[in-house]
Coordinates of C-alpha atoms and ligand atoms in Angstrom, one line a residue:
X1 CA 29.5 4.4 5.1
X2 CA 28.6 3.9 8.8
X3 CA 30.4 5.7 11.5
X4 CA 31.3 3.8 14.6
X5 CA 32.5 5.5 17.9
X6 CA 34.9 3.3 20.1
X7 CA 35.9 4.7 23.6
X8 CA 38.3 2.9 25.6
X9 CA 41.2 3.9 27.3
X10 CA 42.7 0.3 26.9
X11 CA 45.1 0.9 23.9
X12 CA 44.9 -2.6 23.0
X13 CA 41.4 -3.1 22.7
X14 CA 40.6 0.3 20.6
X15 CA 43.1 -1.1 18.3
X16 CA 41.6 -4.1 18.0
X17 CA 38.3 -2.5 17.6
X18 CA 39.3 -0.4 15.1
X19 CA 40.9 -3.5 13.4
X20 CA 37.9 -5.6 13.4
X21 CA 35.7 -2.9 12.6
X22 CA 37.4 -1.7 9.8
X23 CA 37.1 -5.0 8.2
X24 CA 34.0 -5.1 8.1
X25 CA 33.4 -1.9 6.3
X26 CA 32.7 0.9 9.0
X27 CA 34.8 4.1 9.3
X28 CA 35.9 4.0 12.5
X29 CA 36.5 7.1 15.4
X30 CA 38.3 5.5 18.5
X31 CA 39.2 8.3 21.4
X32 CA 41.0 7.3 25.1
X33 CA 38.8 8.9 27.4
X34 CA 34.9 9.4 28.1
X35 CA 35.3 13.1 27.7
X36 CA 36.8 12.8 23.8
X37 CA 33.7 10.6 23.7
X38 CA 31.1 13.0 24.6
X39 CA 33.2 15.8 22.5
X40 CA 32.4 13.1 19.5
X41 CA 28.9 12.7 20.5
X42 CA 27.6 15.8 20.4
X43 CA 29.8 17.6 17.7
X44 CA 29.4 15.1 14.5
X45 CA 26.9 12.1 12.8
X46 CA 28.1 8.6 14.4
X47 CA 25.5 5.7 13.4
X48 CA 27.3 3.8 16.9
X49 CA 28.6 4.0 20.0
X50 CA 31.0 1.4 21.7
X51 CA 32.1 2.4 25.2
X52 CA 34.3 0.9 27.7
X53 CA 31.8 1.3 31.1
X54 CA 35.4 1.6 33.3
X55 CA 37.0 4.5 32.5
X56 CA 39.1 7.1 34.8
X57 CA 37.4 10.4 35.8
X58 CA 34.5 10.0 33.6
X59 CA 33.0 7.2 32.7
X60 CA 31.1 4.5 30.0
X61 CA 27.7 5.6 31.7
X62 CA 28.5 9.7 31.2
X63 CA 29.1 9.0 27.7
X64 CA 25.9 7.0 27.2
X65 CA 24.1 9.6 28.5
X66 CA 25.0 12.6 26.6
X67 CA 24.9 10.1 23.7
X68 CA 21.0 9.6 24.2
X69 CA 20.8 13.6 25.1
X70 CA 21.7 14.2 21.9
X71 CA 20.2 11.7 19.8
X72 CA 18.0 8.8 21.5
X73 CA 18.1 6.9 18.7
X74 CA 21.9 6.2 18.1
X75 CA 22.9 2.3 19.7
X76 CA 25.2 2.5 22.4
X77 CA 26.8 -0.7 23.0
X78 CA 28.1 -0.9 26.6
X79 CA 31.6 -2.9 27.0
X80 CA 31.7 -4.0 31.3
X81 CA 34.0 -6.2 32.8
X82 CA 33.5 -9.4 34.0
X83 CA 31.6 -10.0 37.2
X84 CA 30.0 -5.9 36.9
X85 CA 26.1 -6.9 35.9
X86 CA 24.9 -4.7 38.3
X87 CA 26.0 -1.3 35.9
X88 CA 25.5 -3.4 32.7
X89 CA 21.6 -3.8 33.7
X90 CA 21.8 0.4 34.6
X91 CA 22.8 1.1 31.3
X92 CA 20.4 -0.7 29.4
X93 CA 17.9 1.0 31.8
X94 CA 19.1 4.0 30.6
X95 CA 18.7 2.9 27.4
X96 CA 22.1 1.1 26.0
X97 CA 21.6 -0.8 23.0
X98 CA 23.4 -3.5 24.4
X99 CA 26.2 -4.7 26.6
X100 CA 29.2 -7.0 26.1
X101 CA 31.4 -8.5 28.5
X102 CA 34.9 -8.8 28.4
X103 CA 37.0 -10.7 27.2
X104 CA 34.6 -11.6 24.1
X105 CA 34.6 -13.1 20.8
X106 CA 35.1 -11.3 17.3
X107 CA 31.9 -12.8 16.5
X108 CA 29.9 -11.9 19.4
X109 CA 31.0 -8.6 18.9
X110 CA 30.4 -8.5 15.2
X111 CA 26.8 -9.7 16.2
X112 CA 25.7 -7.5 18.3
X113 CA 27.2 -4.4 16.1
X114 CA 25.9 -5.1 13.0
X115 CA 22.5 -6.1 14.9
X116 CA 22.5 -2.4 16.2
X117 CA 22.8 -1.0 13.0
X118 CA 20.3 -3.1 11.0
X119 CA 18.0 -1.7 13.5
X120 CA 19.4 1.9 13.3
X121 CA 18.7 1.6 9.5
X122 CA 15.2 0.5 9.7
X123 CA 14.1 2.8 11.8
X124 CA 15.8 5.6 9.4
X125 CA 14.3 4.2 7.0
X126 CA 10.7 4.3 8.3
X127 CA 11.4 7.9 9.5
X128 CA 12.2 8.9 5.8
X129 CA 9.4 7.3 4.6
X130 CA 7.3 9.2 6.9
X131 CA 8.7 12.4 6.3
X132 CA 8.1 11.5 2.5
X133 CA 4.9 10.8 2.4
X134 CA 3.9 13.2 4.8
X135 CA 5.8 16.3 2.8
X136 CA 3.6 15.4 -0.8
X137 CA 0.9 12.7 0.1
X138 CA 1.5 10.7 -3.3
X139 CA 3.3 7.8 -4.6
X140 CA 4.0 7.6 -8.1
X141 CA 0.6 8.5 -9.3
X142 CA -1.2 7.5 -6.4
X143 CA -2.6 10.4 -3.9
X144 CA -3.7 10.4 0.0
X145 CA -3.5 11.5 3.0
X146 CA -5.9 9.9 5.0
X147 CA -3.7 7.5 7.6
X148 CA -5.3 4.5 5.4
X149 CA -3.6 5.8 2.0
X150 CA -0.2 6.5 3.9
X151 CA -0.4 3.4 5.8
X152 CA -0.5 1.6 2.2
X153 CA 2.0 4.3 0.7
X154 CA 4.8 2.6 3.4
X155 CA 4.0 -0.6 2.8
X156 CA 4.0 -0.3 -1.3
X157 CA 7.3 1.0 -0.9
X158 CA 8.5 -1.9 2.1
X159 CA 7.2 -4.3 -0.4
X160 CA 8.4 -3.2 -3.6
X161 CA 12.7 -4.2 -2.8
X162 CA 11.5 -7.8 -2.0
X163 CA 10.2 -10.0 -4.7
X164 CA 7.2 -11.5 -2.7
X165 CA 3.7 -11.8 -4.1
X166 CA 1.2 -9.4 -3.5
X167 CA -2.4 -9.8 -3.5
X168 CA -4.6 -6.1 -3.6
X169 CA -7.9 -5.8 -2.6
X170 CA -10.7 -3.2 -2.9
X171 CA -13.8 -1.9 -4.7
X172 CA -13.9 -1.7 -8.0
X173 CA -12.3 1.9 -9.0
X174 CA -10.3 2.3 -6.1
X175 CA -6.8 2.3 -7.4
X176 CA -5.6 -1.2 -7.4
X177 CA -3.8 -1.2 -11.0
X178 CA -1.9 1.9 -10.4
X179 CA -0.4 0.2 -6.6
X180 CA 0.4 -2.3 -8.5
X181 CA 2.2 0.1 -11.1
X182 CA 3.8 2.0 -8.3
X183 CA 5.3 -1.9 -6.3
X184 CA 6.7 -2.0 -10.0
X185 CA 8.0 0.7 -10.4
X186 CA 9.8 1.4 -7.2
X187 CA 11.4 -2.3 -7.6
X188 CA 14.8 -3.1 -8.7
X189 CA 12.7 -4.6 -12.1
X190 CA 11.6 -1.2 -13.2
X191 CA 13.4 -1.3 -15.9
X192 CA 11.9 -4.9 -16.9
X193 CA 8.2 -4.5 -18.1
X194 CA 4.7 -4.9 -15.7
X195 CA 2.9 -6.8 -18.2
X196 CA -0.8 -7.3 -16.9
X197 CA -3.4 -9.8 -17.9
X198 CA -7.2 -9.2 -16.9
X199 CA -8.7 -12.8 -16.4
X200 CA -12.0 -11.4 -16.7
X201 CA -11.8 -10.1 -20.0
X202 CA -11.6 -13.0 -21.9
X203 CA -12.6 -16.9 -22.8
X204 CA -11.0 -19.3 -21.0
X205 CA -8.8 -20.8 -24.1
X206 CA -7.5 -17.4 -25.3
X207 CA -6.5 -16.5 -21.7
X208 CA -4.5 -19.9 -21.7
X209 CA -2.5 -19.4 -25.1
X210 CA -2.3 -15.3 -24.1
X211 CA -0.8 -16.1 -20.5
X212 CA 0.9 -19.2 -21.3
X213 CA 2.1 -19.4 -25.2
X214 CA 1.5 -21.8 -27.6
X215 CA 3.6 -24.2 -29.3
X216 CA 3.4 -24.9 -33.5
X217 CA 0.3 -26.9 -33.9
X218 CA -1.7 -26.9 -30.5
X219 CA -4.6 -26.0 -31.6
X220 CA -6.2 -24.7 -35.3
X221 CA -4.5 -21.8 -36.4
X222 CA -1.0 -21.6 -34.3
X223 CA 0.8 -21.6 -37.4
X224 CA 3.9 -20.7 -35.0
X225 CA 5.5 -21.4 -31.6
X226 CA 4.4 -18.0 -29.6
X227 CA 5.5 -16.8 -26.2
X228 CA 3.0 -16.3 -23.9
X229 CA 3.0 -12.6 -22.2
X230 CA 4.4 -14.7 -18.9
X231 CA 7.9 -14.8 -20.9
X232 CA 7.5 -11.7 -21.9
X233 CA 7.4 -10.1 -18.4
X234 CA 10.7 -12.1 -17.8
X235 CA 12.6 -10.5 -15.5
X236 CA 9.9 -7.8 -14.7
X237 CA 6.2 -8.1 -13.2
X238 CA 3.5 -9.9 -14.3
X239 CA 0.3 -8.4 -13.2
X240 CA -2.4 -10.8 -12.8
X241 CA -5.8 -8.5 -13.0
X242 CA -9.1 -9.6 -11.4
X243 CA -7.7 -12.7 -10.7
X244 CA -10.8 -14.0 -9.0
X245 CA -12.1 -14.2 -12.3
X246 CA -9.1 -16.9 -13.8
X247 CA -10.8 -20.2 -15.0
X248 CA -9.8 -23.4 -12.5
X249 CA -7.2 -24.7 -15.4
X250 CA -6.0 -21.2 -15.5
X251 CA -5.6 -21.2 -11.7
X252 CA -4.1 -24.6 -11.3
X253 CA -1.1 -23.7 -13.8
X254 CA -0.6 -20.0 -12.1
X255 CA -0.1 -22.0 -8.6
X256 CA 3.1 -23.9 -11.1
X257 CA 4.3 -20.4 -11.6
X258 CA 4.1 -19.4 -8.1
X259 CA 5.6 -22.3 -6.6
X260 CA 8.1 -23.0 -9.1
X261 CA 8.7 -20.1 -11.7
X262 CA 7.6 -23.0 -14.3
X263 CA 4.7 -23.5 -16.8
X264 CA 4.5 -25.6 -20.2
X265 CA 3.2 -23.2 -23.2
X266 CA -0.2 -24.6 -24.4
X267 CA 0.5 -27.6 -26.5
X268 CA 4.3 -28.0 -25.1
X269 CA 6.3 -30.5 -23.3
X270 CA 9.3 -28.3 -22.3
X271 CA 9.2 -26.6 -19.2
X272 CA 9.7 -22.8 -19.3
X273 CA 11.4 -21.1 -16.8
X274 CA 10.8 -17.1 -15.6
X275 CA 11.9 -14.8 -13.3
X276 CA 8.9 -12.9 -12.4
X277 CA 7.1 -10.6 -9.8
X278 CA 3.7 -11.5 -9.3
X279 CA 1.2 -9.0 -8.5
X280 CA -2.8 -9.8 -8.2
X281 CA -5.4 -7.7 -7.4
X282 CA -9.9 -8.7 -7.0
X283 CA -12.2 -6.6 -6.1
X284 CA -14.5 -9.8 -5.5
X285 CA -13.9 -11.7 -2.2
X286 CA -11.5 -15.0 -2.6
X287 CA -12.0 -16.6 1.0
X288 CA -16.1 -16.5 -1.1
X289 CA -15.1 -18.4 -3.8
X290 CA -13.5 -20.5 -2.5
X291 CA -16.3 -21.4 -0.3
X292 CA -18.2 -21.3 -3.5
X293 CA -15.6 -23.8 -5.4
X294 CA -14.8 -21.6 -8.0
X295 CA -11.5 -20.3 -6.5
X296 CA -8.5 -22.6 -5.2
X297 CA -7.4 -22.6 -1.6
X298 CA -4.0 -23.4 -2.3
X299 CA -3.7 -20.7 -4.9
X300 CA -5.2 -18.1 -2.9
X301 CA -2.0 -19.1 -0.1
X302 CA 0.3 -18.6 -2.6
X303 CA -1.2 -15.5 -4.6
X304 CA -2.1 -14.1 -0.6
X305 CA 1.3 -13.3 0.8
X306 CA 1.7 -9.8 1.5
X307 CA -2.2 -8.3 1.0
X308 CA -3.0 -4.7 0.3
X309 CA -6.4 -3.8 1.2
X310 CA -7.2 -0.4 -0.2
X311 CA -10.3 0.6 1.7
X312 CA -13.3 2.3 -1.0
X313 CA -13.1 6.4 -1.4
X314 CA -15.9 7.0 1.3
X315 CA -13.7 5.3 4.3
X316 CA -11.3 7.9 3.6
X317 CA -13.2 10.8 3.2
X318 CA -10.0 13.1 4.0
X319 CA -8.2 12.3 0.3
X320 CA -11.6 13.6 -1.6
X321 CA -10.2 17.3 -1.7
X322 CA -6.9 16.2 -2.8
X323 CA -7.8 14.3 -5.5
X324 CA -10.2 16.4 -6.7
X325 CA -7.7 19.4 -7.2
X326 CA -5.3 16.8 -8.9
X327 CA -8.5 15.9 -11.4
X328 CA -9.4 19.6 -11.8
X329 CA -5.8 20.5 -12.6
X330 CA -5.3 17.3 -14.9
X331 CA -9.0 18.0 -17.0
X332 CA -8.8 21.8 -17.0
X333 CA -5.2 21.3 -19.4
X334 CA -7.2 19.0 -21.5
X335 CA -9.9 20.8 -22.3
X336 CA -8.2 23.9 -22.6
X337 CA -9.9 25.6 -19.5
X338 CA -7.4 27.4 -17.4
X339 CA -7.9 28.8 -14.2
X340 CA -10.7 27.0 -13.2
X341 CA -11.6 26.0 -9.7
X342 CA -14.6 24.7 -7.7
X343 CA -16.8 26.2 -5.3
X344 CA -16.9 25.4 -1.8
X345 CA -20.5 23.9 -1.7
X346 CA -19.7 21.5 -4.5
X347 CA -16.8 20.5 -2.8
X348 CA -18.8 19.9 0.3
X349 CA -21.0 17.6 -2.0
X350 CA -18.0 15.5 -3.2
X351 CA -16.7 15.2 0.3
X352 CA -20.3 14.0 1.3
X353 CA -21.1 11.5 -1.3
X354 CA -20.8 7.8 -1.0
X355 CA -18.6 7.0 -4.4
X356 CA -19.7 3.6 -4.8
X357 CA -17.1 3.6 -8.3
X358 CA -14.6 5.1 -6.1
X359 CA -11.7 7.1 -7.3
X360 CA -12.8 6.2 -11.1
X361 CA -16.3 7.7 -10.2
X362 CA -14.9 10.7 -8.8
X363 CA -12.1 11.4 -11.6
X364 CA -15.3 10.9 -14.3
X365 CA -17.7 13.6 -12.5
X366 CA -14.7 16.3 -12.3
X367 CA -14.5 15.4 -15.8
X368 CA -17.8 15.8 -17.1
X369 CA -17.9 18.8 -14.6
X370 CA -15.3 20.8 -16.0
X371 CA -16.4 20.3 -19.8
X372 CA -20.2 21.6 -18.3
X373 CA -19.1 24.5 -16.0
X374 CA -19.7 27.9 -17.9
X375 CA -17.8 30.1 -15.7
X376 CA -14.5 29.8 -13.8
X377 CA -15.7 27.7 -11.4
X378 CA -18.0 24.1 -10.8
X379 CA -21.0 24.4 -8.9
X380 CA -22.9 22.3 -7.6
X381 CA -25.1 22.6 -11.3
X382 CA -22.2 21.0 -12.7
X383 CA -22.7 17.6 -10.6
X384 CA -24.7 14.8 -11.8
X385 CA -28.0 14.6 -10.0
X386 CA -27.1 12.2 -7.4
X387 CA -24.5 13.7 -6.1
X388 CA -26.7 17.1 -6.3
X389 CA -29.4 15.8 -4.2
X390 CA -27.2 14.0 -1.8
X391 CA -26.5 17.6 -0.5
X392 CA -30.3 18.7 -0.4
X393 CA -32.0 19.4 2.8
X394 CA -35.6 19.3 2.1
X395 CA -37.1 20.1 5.1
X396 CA -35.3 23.4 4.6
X397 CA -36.3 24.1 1.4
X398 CA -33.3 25.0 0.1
X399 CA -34.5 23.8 -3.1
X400 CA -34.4 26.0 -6.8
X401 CA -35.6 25.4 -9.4
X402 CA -32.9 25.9 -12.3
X403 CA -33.5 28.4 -15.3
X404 CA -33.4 25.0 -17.3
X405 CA -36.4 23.0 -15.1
X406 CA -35.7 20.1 -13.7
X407 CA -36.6 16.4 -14.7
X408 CA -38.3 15.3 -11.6
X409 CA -38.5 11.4 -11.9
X410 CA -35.3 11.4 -12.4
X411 CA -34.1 13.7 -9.4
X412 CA -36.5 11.6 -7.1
X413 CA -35.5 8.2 -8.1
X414 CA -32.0 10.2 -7.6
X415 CA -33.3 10.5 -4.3
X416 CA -34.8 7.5 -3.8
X417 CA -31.5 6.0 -4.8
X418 CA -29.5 8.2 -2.3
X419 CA -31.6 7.4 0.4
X420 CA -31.5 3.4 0.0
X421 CA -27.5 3.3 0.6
X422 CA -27.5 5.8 2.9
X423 CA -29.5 3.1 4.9
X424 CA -27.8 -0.1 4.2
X425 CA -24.4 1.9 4.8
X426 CA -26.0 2.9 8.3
X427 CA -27.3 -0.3 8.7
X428 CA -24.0 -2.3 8.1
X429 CA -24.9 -3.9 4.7
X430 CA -27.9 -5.5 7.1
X431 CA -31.0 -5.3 4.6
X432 CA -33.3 -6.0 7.2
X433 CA -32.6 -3.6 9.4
X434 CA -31.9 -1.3 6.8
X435 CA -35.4 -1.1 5.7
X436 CA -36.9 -0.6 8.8
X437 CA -34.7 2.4 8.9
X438 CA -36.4 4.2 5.9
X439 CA -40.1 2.7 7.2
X440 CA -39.9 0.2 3.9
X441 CA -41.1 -3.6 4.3
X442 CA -38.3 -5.9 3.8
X443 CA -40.2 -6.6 0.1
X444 CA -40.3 -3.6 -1.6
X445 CA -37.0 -2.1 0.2
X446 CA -35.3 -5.3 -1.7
X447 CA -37.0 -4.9 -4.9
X448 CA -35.6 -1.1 -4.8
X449 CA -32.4 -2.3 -4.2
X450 CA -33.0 -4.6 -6.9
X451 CA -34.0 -2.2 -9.4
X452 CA -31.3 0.3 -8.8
X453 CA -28.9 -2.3 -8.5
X454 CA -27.5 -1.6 -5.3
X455 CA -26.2 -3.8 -2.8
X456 CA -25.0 -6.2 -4.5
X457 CA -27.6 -9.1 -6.3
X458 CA -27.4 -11.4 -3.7
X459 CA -30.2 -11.4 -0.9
X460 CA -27.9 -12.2 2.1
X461 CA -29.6 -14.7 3.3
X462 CA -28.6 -14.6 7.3
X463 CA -30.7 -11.3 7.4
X464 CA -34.2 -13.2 5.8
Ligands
ATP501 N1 -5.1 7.2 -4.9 C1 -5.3 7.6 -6.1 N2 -4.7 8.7 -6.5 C2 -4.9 9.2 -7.8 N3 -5.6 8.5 -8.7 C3 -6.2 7.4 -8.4 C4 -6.1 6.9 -7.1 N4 -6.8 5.7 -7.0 C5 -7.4 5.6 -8.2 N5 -7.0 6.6 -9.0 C6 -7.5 6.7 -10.4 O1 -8.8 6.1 -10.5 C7 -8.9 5.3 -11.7 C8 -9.1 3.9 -11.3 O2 -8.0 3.3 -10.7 P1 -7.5 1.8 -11.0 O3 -7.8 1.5 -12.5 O4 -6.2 1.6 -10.5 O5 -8.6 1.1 -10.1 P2 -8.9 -0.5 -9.9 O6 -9.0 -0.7 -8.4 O7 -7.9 -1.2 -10.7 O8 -10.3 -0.6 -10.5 P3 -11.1 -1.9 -11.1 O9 -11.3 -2.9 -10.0 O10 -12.3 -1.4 -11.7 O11 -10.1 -2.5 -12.2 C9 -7.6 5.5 -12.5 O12 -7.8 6.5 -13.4 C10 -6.6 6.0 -11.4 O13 -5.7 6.8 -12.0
MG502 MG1 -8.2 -2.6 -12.2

């Protein structure tokens, strides 16, 4: 329950304060004089202040003040009589929430006080949030510290209460299925299922009945009416995976859903209602497709309403330790290795690498690094080749050859491979100029690309 302060040494308008207030849910402290007030102020937790500005010795402005000394971000709504604007406008320079005039209306009144304390909430809302965050960088299952990740940590959880669509975006790998897990989750429909569907995983007609549903008879071998996993997610989230993937008659009946809450099953005439969250995440650009005609505008509105960008691993370079002591803690009970660490120069590797998979790359190298390491701790031995030779100075020579040998095509095409998205990263994704930076011509720099399958397959065509 909200506290709300009233000072005024009119009886009859505490009482009617007090009345009013009351109503409308608040536990209410009234005192007489500006000196009770302060007394209040600065002794217990009151969510708002309402003081008279004319009091004897004194007065509203005395109480404002030791109000904001002692916490700045409690309202204080100024009550002035008629014809005083001059010390209204000094206390909002001082930093009132507000003033009133007398005589006023209940409603005016009501306005203003429950416009304070919306705004009171939110930002105690936000500052909880923060402190959150800050005290264990995670969310559900999701880790991060860099400002990015917390930046996206607030807004998952903003989100989440509302039932608006959300459309995440990011490399492949980067966590998009488990934001989408933790919006769920956080949501008043956690305890309805997050049923996802991965468009890109199968033929156009099976995604239909799957999504969708079938009725008896639609097609060879629905033997039986069947709900479609949109009905099942009633009530809970439906999680529409690499959505940039969804056939055109797959995308034309999910805009139905989104605009309406309403499909037919595949063969039916009745229209089905749900009440559904809709989540969808790409890692493949929309605004793309769309230009390409192979993803609707309209849809992409609809699906596009609150976006979550999460930016790949290497733009956020701070989480790399974090979630590498998560993965090493997680794999080291699973293969029955306890107490194992990593060294600070394989660290130094991770934190340098470019993780073009992203978290999923990163998770699968602490992986295979924990079921290679020999002693109690990875080294940089442990690390697959790339990420070896990312970290090697040659010009230094700090080069060994391992008791093992090495395989020396592959730790030069390792190289090679470094060395080509190095540039292109340096270069802004420019090929052109990204060649000239490692002395190739643009021909054989693009056939490199091409045969390690960097960079995507497209030539981009601006830079030719
Ligand atoms: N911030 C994070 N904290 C902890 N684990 C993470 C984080 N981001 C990703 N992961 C882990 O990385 C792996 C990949 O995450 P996820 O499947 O959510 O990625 P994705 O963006 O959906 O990838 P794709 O586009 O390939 O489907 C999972 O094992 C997930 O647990
Ligand atoms: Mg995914």
């Amino acid at each position: 329950m909200l506290t709300v302060l009233v000072a005024d040494d009119e009886k009859s308008m505490r009482e009617f304060l007090e009345i009013m207030l009351s109503r409308e849910g608040y536990d209410v402290v009234t005192t007489a004089s500006a000196e009770e007030a302060i007394e209040v102020v600065t002794s217990r937790s009151i969510d708002l202040v309402i003081t008279d500005i004319n009091m004897p010795k004194a007065t509203g402005m005395a109480v404002l003040k030791s109000s904001m000394e002692f916490d700045p971000e409690v309202p204080v709504i100024m009550i002035t009589a008629f014809g005083s604007a001059d010390t209204a406008v000094e206390a909002m320079k001082m930093g009132a929430y507000d003033y009133i005039t007398k005589p006023f209306k209940v409603d005016e009144i009501k306005l203003v006080v429950s416009k304070a304390l919306e705004r009171r909430r939110d930002k105690e809302e936000i500052r909880r949030l923060k402190e959150e965050v800050v005290q264990s960088y995670s969310l559900g299952d999701l880790l991060g510290r860099s400002e990015q990740m917390v930046n996206i940590f607030r807004l998952i959880k903003k989100v989440a209460v509302s039932n608006s669509t959300v459309l995440i975006t990011g490399e492949s790998g980067t966590g998009k299925e488990l934001v989408a897990k933790a919006i769920h989750y956080l949501s008043n429909r956690k305890d309805r299922p997050i049923i996802s569907i991965n468009c890109g995983a199968m033929p156009e007609q099976l995604l239909e009945s799957e999504m969708f549903g079938y009725q008896k008879g639609a097609f060879t071998g629905a033997n039986a009416d069947k709900k479609g996993l949109l009905e099942v997610s009633d009530g809970g989230t439906f999680f529409f995976d690499e959505v940039g993937e969804a056939p055109i008659s797959v995308q034309v009946k999910m805009l139905r859903v989104l605009q309406e809450r309403e499909f037919k099953r595949v063969g039916g005439v009745k229209d089905i209602k749900v009440d559904i969250r809709v989540i969808a995440a790409t890692n493949q650009n929309l605004e793309k497709l769309i230009e390409d005609g192979l993803f609707r505008e309209d849809l992409y509105y609809r699906l596009n309403i609150i976006p979550i960008h999460i930016p790949p691993l290497r733009e956020r370079r701070e989480d790399i330790p974090l979630l590498v002591n998560r993965f090493v803690e997680k794999f080291v009970v699973s293969n029955a290795k306890a107490g194992m660490s990593i060294s600070n120069d394989a660290m130094r590797l991770l934190e340098n690498y470019h993780w073009r998979g992203n978290v999923r790359e990163l998770e699968n190298v602490i992986e295979r690094a924990i079921v290679l390491a020999t002693g109690t701790r990875i080294e940089p031995e442990n690390l697959p080749d790339e990420i070896k030779l990312s970290g090697v100075d040659i010009r230094n020579g700090t080069m060994t050859i391992p008791d093992e040998g090495v395989d020396l095509e592959e730790m030069l095409s390792g190289l090679e491979k470094e060395y080509l998205t190095k540039a292109l990263e340096a270069a802004g994704g420019k090929k052109k100029q990204a060649a000239k930076l490692v002395k190739l011509s643009f021909r054989s720099f693009r056939y490199k690309l091409a045969k390690y399958g960097i960079g995507g397959s497209s030539g981009d065509g601006e830079d030719e």
